[in-house]
Amino acid sequence: MDQLWAPWRVQYIDSKKSEGCILCDKPKEDKDVANYILYRGTFNFIIMNAYPYNPGHLMVAPRRHVPTPEDLKAEELHEHAELVARCVQVLRETFGSAGFNTGMNIGRVAGAGIDGHIHSHIVPRWVGDTNFMPAIGYTRVISQALEDTYSRLKGKF
Ligand SMILES: [Zn+2]
């Protein structure tokens, strides 16, 4: 696959990583808008990636802190897969995404940024997106885009 150019991710790569687990901590806080939490299921939740590879980059994570999918119970896995499918549907309907990359990075050697807490990425793709992304590679633009994306997706799950 072509390399997506996402220069605003430098802020994430350079940032001091907190000791805790953001996928455990953010759902415990009562500020879903600020934390970009879009939906809370019974066993999983949907959160926007604050350092997206593409606009609309979502993550589905279980509520329990587990490092690998075989630690999840059947009902947790079932809902996890349903929410990934729901993300694809909502992103296609809302933004007209032409394709998607979805999947899990399991373990730090596989590229997991939050390697103790399994999560699925849903990255929407558009024709030509490897070309136009550098033009909007400014943090301020991205943070406005995050808020706009959140308000357009909230309530659709
Ligand atoms: Zn966790």
Short mmCIF file of C-alpha atoms and ligand atoms in Angstrom, two decimals:
data_model
loop_
_atom_site.label_atom_id
_atom_site.label_comp_id
_atom_site.label_asym_id
_atom_site.label_seq_id
_atom_site.Cartn_x
_atom_site.Cartn_y
_atom_site.Cartn_z
CA MET A 1 0.00 0.00 0.00
CA ASP A 2 1.11 3.56 -0.65
CA GLN A 3 2.56 5.38 2.34
CA LEU A 4 0.15 7.86 3.94
CA TRP A 5 1.90 11.12 4.77
CA ALA A 6 0.67 12.40 8.13
CA PRO A 7 3.16 15.04 9.35
CA TRP A 8 1.01 16.13 12.34
CA ARG A 9 1.77 12.73 13.89
CA VAL A 10 5.21 14.15 14.77
CA GLN A 11 3.48 15.77 17.76
CA TYR A 12 2.44 12.31 18.94
CA ILE A 13 5.77 10.67 18.18
CA ASP A 14 7.63 13.47 20.04
CA SER A 15 5.20 13.65 22.97
CA LYS A 16 6.06 12.26 26.39
CA LYS A 17 3.99 9.10 26.75
CA SER A 18 1.93 8.99 29.95
CA GLU A 19 2.47 6.16 32.41
CA GLY A 20 -1.16 5.12 32.45
CA CYS A 21 -3.25 3.60 29.69
CA ILE A 22 -5.29 6.16 27.74
CA LEU A 23 -7.76 3.48 26.64
CA CYS A 24 -8.48 2.76 30.33
CA ASP A 25 -8.25 6.36 31.58
CA LYS A 26 -10.33 8.27 28.99
CA PRO A 27 -13.54 6.20 29.37
CA LYS A 28 -13.35 6.75 33.17
CA GLU A 29 -13.38 10.53 32.68
CA ASP A 30 -16.76 12.15 32.21
CA LYS A 31 -15.81 14.18 29.13
CA ASP A 32 -16.53 12.17 26.01
CA VAL A 33 -16.49 15.23 23.72
CA ALA A 34 -13.00 16.34 24.79
CA ASN A 35 -11.79 12.75 24.64
CA TYR A 36 -13.42 12.13 21.23
CA ILE A 37 -15.36 9.11 22.53
CA LEU A 38 -18.14 8.53 20.02
CA TYR A 39 -19.95 5.52 21.41
CA ARG A 40 -19.98 3.28 24.48
CA GLY A 41 -21.10 -0.29 23.97
CA THR A 42 -21.56 -2.97 26.60
CA PHE A 43 -18.00 -4.34 26.28
CA ASN A 44 -16.27 -1.93 23.88
CA PHE A 45 -16.20 1.73 22.93
CA ILE A 46 -15.43 3.79 19.82
CA ILE A 47 -12.93 6.64 20.07
CA MET A 48 -11.40 8.89 17.43
CA ASN A 49 -7.64 8.70 16.98
CA ALA A 50 -6.33 12.15 18.00
CA TYR A 51 -3.31 11.67 15.74
CA PRO A 52 -5.07 10.27 12.69
CA TYR A 53 -3.48 8.74 9.62
CA ASN A 54 -6.48 10.12 7.74
CA PRO A 55 -9.47 12.25 8.79
CA GLY A 56 -12.08 9.97 10.38
CA HIS A 57 -9.49 7.49 11.74
CA LEU A 58 -11.45 5.62 14.45
CA MET A 59 -10.50 2.99 17.02
CA VAL A 60 -12.61 0.29 18.67
CA ALA A 61 -11.28 -0.86 22.04
CA PRO A 62 -12.57 -3.26 24.70
CA ARG A 63 -13.34 -1.76 28.10
CA ARG A 64 -11.02 -4.34 29.69
CA HIS A 65 -7.24 -3.81 29.59
CA VAL A 66 -6.06 -6.86 27.66
CA PRO A 67 -2.99 -7.00 25.38
CA THR A 68 -4.17 -9.55 22.84
CA PRO A 69 -7.50 -10.61 21.32
CA GLU A 70 -7.43 -14.19 22.58
CA ASP A 71 -7.88 -12.73 26.09
CA LEU A 72 -11.32 -11.45 25.08
CA LYS A 73 -14.46 -13.44 25.80
CA ALA A 74 -16.75 -14.43 22.93
CA GLU A 75 -19.30 -11.70 23.62
CA GLU A 76 -16.56 -9.06 23.80
CA LEU A 77 -15.10 -10.19 20.47
CA HIS A 78 -18.54 -10.35 18.89
CA GLU A 79 -19.39 -6.77 19.85
CA HIS A 80 -15.87 -5.63 18.87
CA ALA A 81 -16.33 -6.99 15.33
CA GLU A 82 -19.84 -5.51 15.11
CA LEU A 83 -18.52 -2.07 16.07
CA VAL A 84 -15.71 -2.26 13.48
CA ALA A 85 -18.35 -3.01 10.83
CA ARG A 86 -20.51 -0.18 12.15
CA CYS A 87 -17.56 2.25 11.90
CA VAL A 88 -17.05 1.27 8.25
CA GLN A 89 -20.74 1.81 7.54
CA VAL A 90 -20.96 5.18 9.31
CA LEU A 91 -17.74 6.51 7.73
CA ARG A 92 -18.88 5.44 4.27
CA GLU A 93 -22.31 7.04 4.74
CA THR A 94 -20.95 10.24 6.34
CA PHE A 95 -17.78 10.93 4.36
CA GLY A 96 -18.17 8.78 1.25
CA SER A 97 -14.98 6.85 1.97
CA ALA A 98 -14.01 4.70 -1.01
CA GLY A 99 -12.12 2.07 1.00
CA PHE A 100 -10.75 1.26 4.45
CA ASN A 101 -7.74 -0.16 6.23
CA THR A 102 -8.78 -1.97 9.40
CA GLY A 103 -6.81 -4.11 11.79
CA MET A 104 -4.93 -4.55 15.06
CA ASN A 105 -1.25 -4.05 15.79
CA ILE A 106 -0.54 -6.69 18.44
CA GLY A 107 2.64 -6.02 20.42
CA ARG A 108 5.14 -3.18 20.21
CA VAL A 109 7.25 -4.95 17.55
CA ALA A 110 4.16 -4.94 15.31
CA GLY A 111 3.77 -1.18 15.69
CA ALA A 112 1.24 -0.97 18.52
CA GLY A 113 1.38 2.53 20.06
CA ILE A 114 -0.66 1.42 23.08
CA ASP A 115 0.66 -2.09 23.34
CA GLY A 116 -1.02 -3.21 26.59
CA HIS A 117 -4.59 -2.56 25.47
CA ILE A 118 -5.76 -4.15 22.24
CA HIS A 119 -7.69 -1.98 19.77
CA SER A 120 -8.78 -2.07 16.14
CA HIS A 121 -7.99 0.79 13.79
CA ILE A 122 -10.45 1.88 11.12
CA VAL A 123 -8.75 4.22 8.62
CA PRO A 124 -10.99 5.53 5.84
CA ARG A 125 -9.39 5.90 2.41
CA TRP A 126 -10.24 8.06 -0.57
CA VAL A 127 -8.92 7.91 -4.10
CA GLY A 128 -5.81 10.10 -4.19
CA ASP A 129 -5.51 10.47 -0.41
CA THR A 130 -1.79 9.74 -0.51
CA ASN A 131 -1.40 12.88 -2.61
CA PHE A 132 -3.54 15.55 -0.99
CA MET A 133 -2.74 14.93 2.67
CA PRO A 134 0.51 16.98 2.83
CA ALA A 135 -1.49 20.10 1.97
CA ILE A 136 -3.36 19.99 5.30
CA GLY A 137 -0.50 18.94 7.53
CA TYR A 138 -0.91 21.63 10.19
CA THR A 139 -1.82 20.80 13.77
CA ARG A 140 -4.33 23.67 14.10
CA VAL A 141 -6.17 22.59 10.98
CA ILE A 142 -6.16 19.02 12.18
CA SER A 143 -7.54 19.84 15.62
CA GLN A 144 -10.38 21.81 14.02
CA ALA A 145 -10.92 18.89 11.68
CA LEU A 146 -11.08 16.54 14.68
CA GLU A 147 -13.83 18.60 16.32
CA ASP A 148 -15.75 18.86 13.06
CA THR A 149 -15.38 15.14 12.43
CA TYR A 150 -16.55 14.39 15.98
CA SER A 151 -19.68 16.48 15.66
CA ARG A 152 -20.53 14.90 12.32
CA LEU A 153 -20.13 11.34 13.64
CA LYS A 154 -21.56 11.70 17.16
CA GLY A 155 -24.91 10.00 17.56
CA LYS A 156 -24.60 7.82 14.45
CA PHE A 157 -23.56 4.61 16.23
ZN ZN B 1 -5.90 -0.11 29.21
#
